[in-house]
mmCIF file of N, CA and C in Angstrom:
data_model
loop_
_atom_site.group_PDB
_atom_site.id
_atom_site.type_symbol
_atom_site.label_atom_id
_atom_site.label_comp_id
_atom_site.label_asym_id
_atom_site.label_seq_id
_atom_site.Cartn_x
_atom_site.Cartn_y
_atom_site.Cartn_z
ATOM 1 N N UNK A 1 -18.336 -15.355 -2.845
ATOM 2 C CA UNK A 1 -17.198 -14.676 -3.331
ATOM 3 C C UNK A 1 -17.536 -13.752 -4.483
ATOM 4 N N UNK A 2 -16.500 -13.685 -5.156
ATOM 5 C CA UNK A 2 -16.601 -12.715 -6.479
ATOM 6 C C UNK A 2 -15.778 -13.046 -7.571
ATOM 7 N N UNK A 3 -16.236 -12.662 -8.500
ATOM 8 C CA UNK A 3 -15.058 -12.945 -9.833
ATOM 9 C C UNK A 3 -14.602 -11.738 -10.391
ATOM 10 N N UNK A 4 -13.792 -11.855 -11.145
ATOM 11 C CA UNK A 4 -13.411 -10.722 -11.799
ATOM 12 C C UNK A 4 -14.186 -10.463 -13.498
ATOM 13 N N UNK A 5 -14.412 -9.072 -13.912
ATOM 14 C CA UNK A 5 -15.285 -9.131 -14.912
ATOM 15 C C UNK A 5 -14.897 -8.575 -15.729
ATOM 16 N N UNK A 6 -13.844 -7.582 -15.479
ATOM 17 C CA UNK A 6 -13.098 -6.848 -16.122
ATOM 18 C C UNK A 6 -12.198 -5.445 -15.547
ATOM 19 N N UNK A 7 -11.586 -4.617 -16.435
ATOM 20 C CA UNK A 7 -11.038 -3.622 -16.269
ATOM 21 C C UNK A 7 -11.511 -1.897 -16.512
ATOM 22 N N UNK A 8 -11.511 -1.113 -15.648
ATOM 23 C CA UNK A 8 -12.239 0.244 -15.914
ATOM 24 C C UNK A 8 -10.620 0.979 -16.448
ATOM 25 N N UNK A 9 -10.054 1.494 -17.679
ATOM 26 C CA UNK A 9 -8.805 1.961 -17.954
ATOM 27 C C UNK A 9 -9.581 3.604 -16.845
ATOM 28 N N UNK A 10 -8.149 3.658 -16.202
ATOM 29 C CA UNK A 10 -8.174 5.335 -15.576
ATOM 30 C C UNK A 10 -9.516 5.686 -15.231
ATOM 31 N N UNK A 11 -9.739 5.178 -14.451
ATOM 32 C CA UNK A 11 -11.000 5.009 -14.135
ATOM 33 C C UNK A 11 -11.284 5.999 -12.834
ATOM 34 N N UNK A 12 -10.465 5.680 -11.638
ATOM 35 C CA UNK A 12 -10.561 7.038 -10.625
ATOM 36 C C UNK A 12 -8.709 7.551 -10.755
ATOM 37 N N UNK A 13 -9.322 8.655 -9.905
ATOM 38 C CA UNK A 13 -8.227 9.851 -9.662
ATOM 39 C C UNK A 13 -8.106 9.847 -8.572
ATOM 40 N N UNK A 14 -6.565 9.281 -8.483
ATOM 41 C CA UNK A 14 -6.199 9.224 -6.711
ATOM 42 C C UNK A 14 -4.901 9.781 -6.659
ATOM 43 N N UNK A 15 -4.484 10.921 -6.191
ATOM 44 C CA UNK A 15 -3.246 11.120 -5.448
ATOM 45 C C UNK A 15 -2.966 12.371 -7.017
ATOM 46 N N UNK A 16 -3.785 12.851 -7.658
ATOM 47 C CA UNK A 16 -3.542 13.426 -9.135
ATOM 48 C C UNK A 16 -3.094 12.506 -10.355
ATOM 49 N N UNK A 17 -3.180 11.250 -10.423
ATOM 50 C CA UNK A 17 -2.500 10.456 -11.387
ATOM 51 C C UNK A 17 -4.078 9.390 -11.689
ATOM 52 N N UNK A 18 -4.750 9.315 -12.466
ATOM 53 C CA UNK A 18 -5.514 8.105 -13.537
ATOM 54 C C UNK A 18 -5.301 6.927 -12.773
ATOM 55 N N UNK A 19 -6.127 5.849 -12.204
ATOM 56 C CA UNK A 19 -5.517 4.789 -12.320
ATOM 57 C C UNK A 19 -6.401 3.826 -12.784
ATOM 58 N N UNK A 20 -6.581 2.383 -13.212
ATOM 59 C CA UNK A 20 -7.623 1.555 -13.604
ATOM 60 C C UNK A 20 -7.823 0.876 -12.471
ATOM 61 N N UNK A 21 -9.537 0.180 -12.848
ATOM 62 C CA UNK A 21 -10.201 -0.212 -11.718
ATOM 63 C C UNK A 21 -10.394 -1.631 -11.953
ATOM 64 N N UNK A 22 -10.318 -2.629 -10.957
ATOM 65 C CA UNK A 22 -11.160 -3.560 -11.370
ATOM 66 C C UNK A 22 -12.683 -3.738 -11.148
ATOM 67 N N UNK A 23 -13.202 -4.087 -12.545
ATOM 68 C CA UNK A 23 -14.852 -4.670 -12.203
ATOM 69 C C UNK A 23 -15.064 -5.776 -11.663
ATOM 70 N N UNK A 24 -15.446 -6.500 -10.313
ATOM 71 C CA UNK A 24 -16.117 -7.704 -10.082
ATOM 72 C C UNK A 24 -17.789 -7.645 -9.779
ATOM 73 N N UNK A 25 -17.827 -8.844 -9.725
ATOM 74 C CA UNK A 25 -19.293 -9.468 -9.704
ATOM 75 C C UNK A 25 -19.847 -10.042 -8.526
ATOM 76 N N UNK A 26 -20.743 -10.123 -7.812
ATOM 77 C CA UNK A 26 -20.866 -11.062 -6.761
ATOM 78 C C UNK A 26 -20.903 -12.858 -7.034
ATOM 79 N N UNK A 27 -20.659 -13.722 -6.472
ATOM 80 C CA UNK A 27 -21.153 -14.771 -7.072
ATOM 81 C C UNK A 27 -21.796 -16.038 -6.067
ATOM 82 N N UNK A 28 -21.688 -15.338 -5.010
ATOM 83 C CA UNK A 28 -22.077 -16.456 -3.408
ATOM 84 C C UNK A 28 -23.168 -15.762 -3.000
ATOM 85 N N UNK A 29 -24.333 -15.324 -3.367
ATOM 86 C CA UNK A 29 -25.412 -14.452 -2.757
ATOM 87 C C UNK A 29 -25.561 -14.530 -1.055
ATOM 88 N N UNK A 30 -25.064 -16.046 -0.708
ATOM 89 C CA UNK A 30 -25.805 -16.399 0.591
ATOM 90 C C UNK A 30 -24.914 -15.470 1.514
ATOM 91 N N UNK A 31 -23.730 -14.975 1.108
ATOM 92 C CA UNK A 31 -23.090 -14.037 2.090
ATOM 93 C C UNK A 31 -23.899 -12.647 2.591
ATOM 94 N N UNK A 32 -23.517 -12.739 4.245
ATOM 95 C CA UNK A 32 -24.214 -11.647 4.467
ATOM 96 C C UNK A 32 -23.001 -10.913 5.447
ATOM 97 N N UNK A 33 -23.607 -9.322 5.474
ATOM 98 C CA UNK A 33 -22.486 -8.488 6.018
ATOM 99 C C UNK A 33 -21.584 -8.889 6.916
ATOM 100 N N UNK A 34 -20.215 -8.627 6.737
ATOM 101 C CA UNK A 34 -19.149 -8.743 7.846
ATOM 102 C C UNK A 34 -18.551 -10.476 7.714
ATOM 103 N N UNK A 35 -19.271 -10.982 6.377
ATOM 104 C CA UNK A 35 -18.841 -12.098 6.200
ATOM 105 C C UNK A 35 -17.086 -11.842 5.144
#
């Protein structure tokens, strides 16, 4: 899975308006694609 790590403020530009992002982390390495 993943955790959460934090917040990017206005981070991308979608639709003309700023919005914030979340940062996560990996934390289950053994996952592999399409899992």
């Amino acid at each position: 899975g993943f955790t959460v790590e934090g917040y990017a403020r206005d981070y991308l530009l979608i639709d003309g308006e700023w919005r914030d992002h979340v940062l996560t982390s990996l934390t289950n390495t053994k996952l592999s694609p399409g899992d």
